[in-house]
PDB file of C-alpha atoms in Angstrom:
ATOM      1  CA  MET F   1      22.381 -14.058 -10.304  1.00 43.00           C
ATOM      2  CA  THR F   2      22.940 -13.758 -14.064  1.00 49.00           C
ATOM      3  CA  LYS F   3      26.409 -13.082 -14.981  1.00 63.00           C
ATOM      4  CA  ASN F   4      27.559 -10.608 -17.550  1.00 91.00           C
ATOM      5  CA  LEU F   5      26.230 -12.004 -20.840  1.00 95.00           C
ATOM      6  CA  ARG F   6      28.891 -10.446 -22.910  1.00 94.00           C
ATOM      7  CA  SER F   7      31.754 -12.110 -21.016  1.00 95.00           C
ATOM      8  CA  ILE F   8      29.949 -15.433 -21.054  1.00 96.00           C
ATOM      9  CA  PHE F   9      29.381 -15.292 -24.786  1.00 96.00           C
ATOM     10  CA  GLU F  10      32.973 -14.141 -25.447  1.00 95.00           C
ATOM     11  CA  TYR F  11      34.266 -17.077 -23.362  1.00 95.00           C
ATOM     12  CA  ILE F  12      32.564 -19.442 -25.777  1.00 96.00           C
ATOM     13  CA  ASP F  13      33.935 -17.497 -28.734  1.00 96.00           C
ATOM     14  CA  ILE F  14      30.609 -15.813 -29.745  1.00 95.00           C
ATOM     15  CA  LYS F  15      32.012 -12.220 -30.060  1.00 93.00           C
ATOM     16  CA  LYS F  16      29.449 -10.953 -32.455  1.00 93.00           C
ATOM     17  CA  ASP F  17      31.953  -9.671 -34.879  1.00 93.00           C
ATOM     18  CA  TYR F  18      30.406  -9.917 -38.426  1.00 94.00           C
ATOM     19  CA  SER F  19      32.676  -7.632 -40.249  1.00 92.00           C
ATOM     20  CA  ASP F  20      33.969 -10.249 -42.607  1.00 94.00           C
ATOM     21  CA  ILE F  21      30.553 -11.523 -43.670  1.00 94.00           C
ATOM     22  CA  ASP F  22      29.276 -10.847 -47.220  1.00 93.00           C
ATOM     23  CA  PHE F  23      25.772  -9.596 -46.673  1.00 93.00           C
ATOM     24  CA  SER F  24      25.300  -8.460 -50.350  1.00 91.00           C
ATOM     25  CA  GLY F  25      21.918  -9.505 -51.606  1.00 89.00           C
ATOM     26  CA  PHE F  26      20.354  -9.453 -48.039  1.00 90.00           C
ATOM     27  CA  LYS F  27      17.633  -7.106 -47.075  1.00 93.00           C
ATOM     28  CA  VAL F  28      15.745  -6.708 -43.792  1.00 93.00           C
ATOM     29  CA  ASP F  29      13.163  -9.494 -43.578  1.00 87.00           C
ATOM     30  CA  LEU F  30      11.360  -9.762 -40.233  1.00 86.00           C
ATOM     31  CA  GLN F  31       8.726 -12.196 -41.307  1.00 80.00           C
ATOM     32  CA  GLY F  32       7.431 -14.089 -38.296  1.00 76.00           C
ATOM     33  CA  TRP F  33       4.183 -15.421 -36.619  1.00 81.00           C
ATOM     34  CA  GLY F  34       2.495 -13.439 -33.948  1.00 73.00           C
ATOM     35  CA  SER F  35       5.606 -11.460 -33.277  1.00 76.00           C
ATOM     36  CA  GLU F  36       3.667  -8.428 -32.214  1.00 78.00           C
ATOM     37  CA  HIS F  37       1.167 -10.215 -30.009  1.00 89.00           C
ATOM     38  CA  GLN F  38      -0.361  -8.334 -27.179  1.00 89.00           C
ATOM     39  CA  ILE F  39       0.654 -10.939 -24.673  1.00 93.00           C
ATOM     40  CA  LEU F  40       4.347 -10.068 -25.193  1.00 94.00           C
ATOM     41  CA  ASN F  41       3.691  -6.436 -24.374  1.00 93.00           C
ATOM     42  CA  GLU F  42       1.732  -7.431 -21.215  1.00 94.00           C
ATOM     43  CA  ALA F  43       4.294  -9.842 -20.113  1.00 95.00           C
ATOM     44  CA  ILE F  44       7.191  -7.432 -20.454  1.00 96.00           C
ATOM     45  CA  GLY F  45       5.124  -4.781 -18.533  1.00 94.00           C
ATOM     46  CA  VAL F  46       4.736  -7.387 -15.659  1.00 94.00           C
ATOM     47  CA  SER F  47       8.233  -8.961 -15.634  1.00 96.00           C
ATOM     48  CA  ASN F  48      10.303  -5.845 -16.368  1.00 96.00           C
ATOM     49  CA  PRO F  49      12.977  -8.048 -17.904  1.00 97.00           C
ATOM     50  CA  SER F  50      16.679  -7.387 -17.736  1.00 97.00           C
ATOM     51  CA  VAL F  51      17.209 -10.812 -19.444  1.00 97.00           C
ATOM     52  CA  ILE F  52      14.891 -12.525 -21.933  1.00 98.00           C
ATOM     53  CA  ILE F  53      15.536 -16.095 -23.234  1.00 98.00           C
ATOM     54  CA  GLU F  54      13.874 -16.878 -26.528  1.00 98.00           C
ATOM     55  CA  VAL F  55      13.816 -20.469 -27.530  1.00 97.00           C
ATOM     56  CA  GLY F  56      13.039 -20.521 -31.213  1.00 94.00           C
ATOM     57  CA  THR F  57      14.007 -17.317 -33.083  1.00 94.00           C
ATOM     58  CA  TRP F  58      13.706 -17.851 -36.902  1.00 91.00           C
ATOM     59  CA  LYS F  59      14.454 -14.392 -38.403  1.00 93.00           C
ATOM     60  CA  GLY F  60      14.270 -12.477 -35.154  1.00 94.00           C
ATOM     61  CA  ALA F  61      10.896 -10.822 -35.441  1.00 93.00           C
ATOM     62  CA  SER F  62       9.751 -11.458 -31.886  1.00 94.00           C
ATOM     63  CA  ALA F  63      13.147 -10.568 -30.449  1.00 95.00           C
ATOM     64  CA  HIS F  64      13.104  -7.394 -32.353  1.00 95.00           C
ATOM     65  CA  ASN F  65       9.565  -6.597 -31.071  1.00 95.00           C
ATOM     66  CA  MET F  66      10.341  -7.510 -27.491  1.00 96.00           C
ATOM     67  CA  LEU F  67      13.377  -5.226 -27.432  1.00 96.00           C
ATOM     68  CA  ASN F  68      11.398  -2.435 -29.038  1.00 95.00           C
ATOM     69  CA  ILE F  69       8.812  -2.806 -26.335  1.00 96.00           C
ATOM     70  CA  CYS F  70      11.470  -2.729 -23.604  1.00 96.00           C
ATOM     71  CA  LYS F  71      13.113   0.307 -25.117  1.00 95.00           C
ATOM     72  CA  THR F  72       9.687   2.117 -25.155  1.00 94.00           C
ATOM     73  CA  LYS F  73       9.210   1.220 -21.633  1.00 95.00           C
ATOM     74  CA  GLY F  74      12.706   2.330 -20.608  1.00 95.00           C
ATOM     75  CA  ILE F  75      13.869  -1.166 -19.609  1.00 96.00           C
ATOM     76  CA  ASN F  76      17.401  -2.042 -20.228  1.00 96.00           C
ATOM     77  CA  THR F  77      17.079  -5.615 -21.673  1.00 97.00           C
ATOM     78  CA  GLU F  78      19.322  -8.219 -23.169  1.00 97.00           C
ATOM     79  CA  ILE F  79      17.892 -11.217 -25.020  1.00 98.00           C
ATOM     80  CA  ILE F  80      19.474 -14.684 -25.641  1.00 98.00           C
ATOM     81  CA  CYS F  81      18.194 -16.173 -28.871  1.00 98.00           C
ATOM     82  CA  VAL F  82      18.367 -20.021 -28.929  1.00 98.00           C
ATOM     83  CA  ASP F  83      17.919 -21.689 -32.231  1.00 96.00           C
ATOM     84  CA  THR F  84      19.631 -24.076 -34.452  1.00 95.00           C
ATOM     85  CA  TRP F  85      18.535 -21.964 -37.571  1.00 94.00           C
ATOM     86  CA  LEU F  86      18.039 -25.297 -39.380  1.00 93.00           C
ATOM     87  CA  GLY F  87      14.227 -25.386 -39.385  1.00 88.00           C
ATOM     88  CA  SER F  88      12.425 -26.559 -36.237  1.00 78.00           C
ATOM     89  CA  ASN F  89       9.719 -28.595 -37.825  1.00 82.00           C
ATOM     90  CA  ASP F  90       8.901 -30.458 -40.910  1.00 84.00           C
ATOM     91  CA  THR F  91       6.482 -27.786 -42.231  1.00 83.00           C
ATOM     92  CA  LEU F  92       9.453 -25.312 -42.731  1.00 86.00           C
ATOM     93  CA  TRP F  93      10.936 -27.945 -45.060  1.00 90.00           C
ATOM     94  CA  LEU F  94       7.690 -29.218 -46.788  1.00 91.00           C
ATOM     95  CA  ASP F  95       6.332 -25.880 -47.563  1.00 89.00           C
ATOM     96  CA  ALA F  96       8.169 -24.343 -50.485  1.00 92.00           C
ATOM     97  CA  SER F  97       7.946 -20.641 -49.306  1.00 88.00           C
ATOM     98  CA  TYR F  98       9.313 -21.540 -45.867  1.00 86.00           C
ATOM     99  CA  ARG F  99      11.965 -23.781 -47.351  1.00 92.00           C
ATOM    100  CA  ALA F 100      13.147 -20.891 -49.479  1.00 90.00           C
ATOM    101  CA  ALA F 101      13.333 -18.772 -46.382  1.00 87.00           C
ATOM    102  CA  LEU F 102      15.815 -21.236 -44.961  1.00 90.00           C
ATOM    103  CA  ARG F 103      18.295 -19.954 -47.670  1.00 89.00           C
ATOM    104  CA  LEU F 104      19.565 -23.357 -48.525  1.00 92.00           C
ATOM    105  CA  LYS F 105      23.094 -23.535 -49.799  1.00 92.00           C
ATOM    106  CA  ASN F 106      24.375 -26.839 -51.016  1.00 93.00           C
ATOM    107  CA  GLY F 107      21.453 -28.368 -49.170  1.00 92.00           C
ATOM    108  CA  TYR F 108      22.217 -26.539 -45.812  1.00 93.00           C
ATOM    109  CA  PRO F 109      20.237 -23.747 -44.250  1.00 92.00           C
ATOM    110  CA  THR F 110      21.931 -20.308 -43.944  1.00 90.00           C
ATOM    111  CA  ILE F 111      18.989 -18.484 -42.400  1.00 93.00           C
ATOM    112  CA  PHE F 112      21.170 -17.614 -39.435  1.00 95.00           C
ATOM    113  CA  TRP F 113      22.736 -14.839 -41.532  1.00 95.00           C
ATOM    114  CA  GLN F 114      19.328 -13.463 -42.226  1.00 95.00           C
ATOM    115  CA  PHE F 115      18.684 -13.240 -38.610  1.00 95.00           C
ATOM    116  CA  VAL F 116      22.127 -11.573 -37.903  1.00 97.00           C
ATOM    117  CA  TYR F 117      21.594  -9.076 -40.797  1.00 96.00           C
ATOM    118  CA  ASN F 118      18.116  -8.253 -39.450  1.00 96.00           C
ATOM    119  CA  MET F 119      19.541  -7.554 -36.016  1.00 96.00           C
ATOM    120  CA  ILE F 120      22.339  -5.455 -37.262  1.00 96.00           C
ATOM    121  CA  LYS F 121      20.372  -3.310 -39.660  1.00 96.00           C
ATOM    122  CA  THR F 122      17.645  -2.651 -37.077  1.00 95.00           C
ATOM    123  CA  GLU F 123      20.338  -1.710 -34.516  1.00 94.00           C
ATOM    124  CA  MET F 124      19.497  -4.485 -32.130  1.00 95.00           C
ATOM    125  CA  ILE F 125      22.619  -6.560 -32.241  1.00 96.00           C
ATOM    126  CA  ASP F 126      24.182  -5.234 -29.226  1.00 95.00           C
ATOM    127  CA  SER F 127      21.329  -6.376 -27.054  1.00 97.00           C
ATOM    128  CA  VAL F 128      21.072  -9.712 -28.796  1.00 97.00           C
ATOM    129  CA  TYR F 129      23.050 -12.865 -27.926  1.00 98.00           C
ATOM    130  CA  PRO F 130      22.563 -15.604 -30.424  1.00 97.00           C
ATOM    131  CA  LEU F 131      23.172 -19.215 -29.356  1.00 98.00           C
ATOM    132  CA  PRO F 132      23.174 -21.480 -32.402  1.00 97.00           C
ATOM    133  CA  MET F 133      22.475 -24.922 -30.835  1.00 96.00           C
ATOM    134  CA  THR F 134      19.549 -27.188 -29.806  1.00 96.00           C
ATOM    135  CA  SER F 135      17.364 -25.979 -27.078  1.00 97.00           C
ATOM    136  CA  THR F 136      18.546 -28.834 -24.844  1.00 97.00           C
ATOM    137  CA  ALA F 137      22.224 -28.072 -25.313  1.00 97.00           C
ATOM    138  CA  ALA F 138      21.607 -24.321 -24.802  1.00 98.00           C
ATOM    139  CA  TYR F 139      19.823 -25.066 -21.478  1.00 98.00           C
ATOM    140  CA  TYR F 140      22.697 -27.033 -20.049  1.00 98.00           C
ATOM    141  CA  LEU F 141      25.220 -24.416 -21.257  1.00 98.00           C
ATOM    142  CA  LEU F 142      23.189 -21.530 -19.655  1.00 98.00           C
ATOM    143  CA  LYS F 143      22.732 -23.479 -16.504  1.00 97.00           C
ATOM    144  CA  ARG F 144      26.500 -23.957 -16.174  1.00 96.00           C
ATOM    145  CA  PHE F 145      26.891 -20.293 -16.411  1.00 96.00           C
ATOM    146  CA  GLU F 146      24.031 -19.698 -13.908  1.00 96.00           C
ATOM    147  CA  VAL F 147      22.014 -17.599 -16.340  1.00 97.00           C
ATOM    148  CA  GLU F 148      18.480 -16.750 -15.214  1.00 97.00           C
ATOM    149  CA  ALA F 149      15.839 -14.911 -17.093  1.00 97.00           C
ATOM    150  CA  ASP F 150      12.837 -12.721 -16.213  1.00 97.00           C
ATOM    151  CA  LEU F 151      11.011 -13.648 -19.311  1.00 98.00           C
ATOM    152  CA  ILE F 152      11.281 -16.846 -21.403  1.00 98.00           C
ATOM    153  CA  TYR F 153       9.548 -17.185 -24.773  1.00 97.00           C
ATOM    154  CA  ILE F 154       9.104 -20.769 -26.038  1.00 97.00           C
ATOM    155  CA  ASP F 155       8.679 -21.254 -29.744  1.00 93.00           C
ATOM    156  CA  ALA F 156      10.971 -24.000 -31.000  1.00 93.00           C
ATOM    157  CA  GLY F 157       9.791 -27.526 -31.692  1.00 90.00           C
ATOM    158  CA  HIS F 158       6.084 -28.287 -32.077  1.00 92.00           C
ATOM    159  CA  GLU F 159       5.751 -31.934 -31.008  1.00 94.00           C
ATOM    160  CA  HIS F 160       4.521 -32.883 -27.600  1.00 97.00           C
ATOM    161  CA  ASP F 161       7.791 -34.383 -26.286  1.00 96.00           C
ATOM    162  CA  GLU F 162      10.092 -31.547 -27.500  1.00 95.00           C
ATOM    163  CA  VAL F 163       7.729 -28.837 -26.218  1.00 97.00           C
ATOM    164  CA  TYR F 164       7.436 -30.475 -22.887  1.00 98.00           C
ATOM    165  CA  THR F 165      11.138 -30.888 -22.648  1.00 98.00           C
ATOM    166  CA  ASP F 166      11.676 -27.207 -23.363  1.00 97.00           C
ATOM    167  CA  LEU F 167       9.129 -26.229 -20.746  1.00 98.00           C
ATOM    168  CA  SER F 168      10.550 -28.465 -18.219  1.00 98.00           C
ATOM    169  CA  LEU F 169      14.187 -27.364 -18.673  1.00 98.00           C
ATOM    170  CA  TYR F 170      13.728 -23.679 -19.247  1.00 98.00           C
ATOM    171  CA  TYR F 171      11.433 -23.331 -16.249  1.00 98.00           C
ATOM    172  CA  ASN F 172      14.481 -23.885 -14.213  1.00 97.00           C
ATOM    173  CA  LEU F 173      16.105 -20.817 -15.659  1.00 98.00           C
ATOM    174  CA  LEU F 174      13.077 -18.644 -14.971  1.00 98.00           C
ATOM    175  CA  ARG F 175      13.432 -16.417 -11.967  1.00 96.00           C
ATOM    176  CA  PRO F 176      10.604 -16.648  -9.334  1.00 96.00           C
ATOM    177  CA  GLY F 177       7.980 -14.052 -10.445  1.00 96.00           C
ATOM    178  CA  GLY F 178       9.147 -14.387 -14.064  1.00 97.00           C
ATOM    179  CA  ILE F 179       6.874 -15.232 -16.984  1.00 97.00           C
ATOM    180  CA  MET F 180       6.918 -17.981 -19.411  1.00 98.00           C
ATOM    181  CA  VAL F 181       5.200 -17.238 -22.767  1.00 97.00           C
ATOM    182  CA  CYS F 182       4.433 -20.081 -25.306  1.00 96.00           C
ATOM    183  CA  ASP F 183       3.518 -19.696 -28.939  1.00 94.00           C
ATOM    184  CA  ASP F 184       1.205 -21.795 -31.008  1.00 92.00           C
ATOM    185  CA  TYR F 185      -1.312 -22.760 -28.376  1.00 95.00           C
ATOM    186  CA  THR F 186      -3.921 -23.609 -30.868  1.00 95.00           C
ATOM    187  CA  ALA F 187      -5.709 -26.610 -32.270  1.00 95.00           C
ATOM    188  CA  GLY F 188      -3.490 -26.472 -35.355  1.00 93.00           C
ATOM    189  CA  TRP F 189      -0.530 -27.539 -33.175  1.00 93.00           C
ATOM    190  CA  PRO F 190      -2.005 -30.321 -30.934  1.00 97.00           C
ATOM    191  CA  GLY F 191       1.409 -31.379 -29.609  1.00 97.00           C
ATOM    192  CA  VAL F 192       2.035 -27.853 -28.358  1.00 96.00           C
ATOM    193  CA  VAL F 193      -1.297 -27.660 -26.638  1.00 97.00           C
ATOM    194  CA  SER F 194      -1.049 -31.016 -24.950  1.00 98.00           C
ATOM    195  CA  ALA F 195       2.558 -30.342 -23.634  1.00 98.00           C
ATOM    196  CA  ILE F 196       1.589 -27.033 -22.186  1.00 98.00           C
ATOM    197  CA  ASN F 197      -1.596 -28.349 -20.535  1.00 97.00           C
ATOM    198  CA  GLN F 198       0.325 -31.277 -19.098  1.00 98.00           C
ATOM    199  CA  PHE F 199       3.059 -28.986 -17.747  1.00 98.00           C
ATOM    200  CA  VAL F 200       0.810 -26.368 -16.120  1.00 97.00           C
ATOM    201  CA  ALA F 201      -1.335 -29.046 -14.562  1.00 97.00           C
ATOM    202  CA  GLU F 202       1.672 -30.831 -13.078  1.00 97.00           C
ATOM    203  CA  LYS F 203       3.092 -27.482 -11.627  1.00 96.00           C
ATOM    204  CA  LYS F 204      -0.516 -26.358 -10.688  1.00 96.00           C
ATOM    205  CA  LEU F 205       0.024 -23.016 -12.433  1.00 96.00           C
ATOM    206  CA  PRO F 206      -2.838 -20.711 -13.560  1.00 95.00           C
ATOM    207  CA  MET F 207      -2.413 -20.031 -17.214  1.00 96.00           C
ATOM    208  CA  THR F 208      -3.649 -17.390 -19.553  1.00 94.00           C
ATOM    209  CA  ALA F 209      -4.354 -18.222 -23.313  1.00 94.00           C
ATOM    210  CA  PHE F 210      -5.634 -16.332 -26.067  1.00 91.00           C
ATOM    211  CA  GLN F 211      -4.985 -15.743 -29.866  1.00 90.00           C
ATOM    212  CA  ALA F 212      -2.684 -18.852 -30.104  1.00 91.00           C
ATOM    213  CA  LYS F 213      -0.317 -17.839 -27.183  1.00 94.00           C
ATOM    214  CA  SER F 214      -0.289 -18.921 -23.557  1.00 96.00           C
ATOM    215  CA  ALA F 215       1.496 -17.526 -20.479  1.00 96.00           C
ATOM    216  CA  PHE F 216       2.010 -18.414 -16.936  1.00 97.00           C
ATOM    217  CA  VAL F 217       4.028 -17.042 -13.965  1.00 97.00           C
ATOM    218  CA  LYS F 218       6.573 -18.871 -11.896  1.00 97.00           C
ATOM    219  CA  PRO F 219       5.392 -18.465  -8.309  1.00 95.00           C
ATOM    220  CA  MET F 220       7.300 -16.438  -5.820  1.00 87.00           C
ATOM    221  CA  GLN F 221       6.116 -18.227  -2.736  1.00 67.00           C
ATOM    222  CA  GLY F 222       3.655 -20.836  -3.670  1.00 49.00           C
ATOM    223  CA  ASN F 223       1.183 -18.294  -5.258  1.00 49.00           C
ATOM    224  CA  CYS F 224       0.984 -17.006  -8.831  1.00 45.00           C
ATOM    225  CA  GLN F 225      -1.293 -15.063 -11.047  1.00 48.00           C
ATOM    226  CA  ALA F 226      -1.871 -15.091 -14.803  1.00 49.00           C
ATOM    227  CA  PRO F 227      -0.028 -11.983 -16.306  1.00 52.00           C
ATOM    228  CA  CYS F 228      -2.902 -11.101 -18.824  1.00 47.00           C
ATOM    229  CA  SER F 229      -6.696 -10.848 -18.733  1.00 39.00           C
TER     230      SER F 229
END
């Protein structure tokens, strides 16, 4: 059973006190990719999540949308946002517009503060628990605290090995009957597609895929059904 997230995060000194941060010059910027995709709404409707883990957060657009959906449905939900906030793939560094979004300061990304500002100004911060570390490190930390989630959204690295690793690790934190949603299931990201295909084939899981996202259910007792038509 998932322990109280607030106490867990306070134990590791993530107390979400941002009162001494200078946010002058910031404005709400929820730019993202597919953050309002239909599959997220359907997955939330099926899983009724009390805890969501998002692996790969960027500026928080998907987290914001998922919490909005939960609020609309009357679901009391908390979300753990796992990200280094350093840029998860080379495209974010090679494309000038994305690189600017990293808010480099002395060569070091500071986009984390854009994410925090977005969550504060949209009044989501109380339900959001940022975990600024690699997805692998975050997995082992959450495992130590016996954290489980009803919905896990995978959108961090985009190469085969790192996607497959995230799927393999975080599947262990998904409650039976829970749903895993994956972003960028599209020909433009062949490593993502091959990793997801390999994982669901090995686990013998039916999968739904449309409009660059995919989803599958962790079986309750050896049977599962795709969450979306």
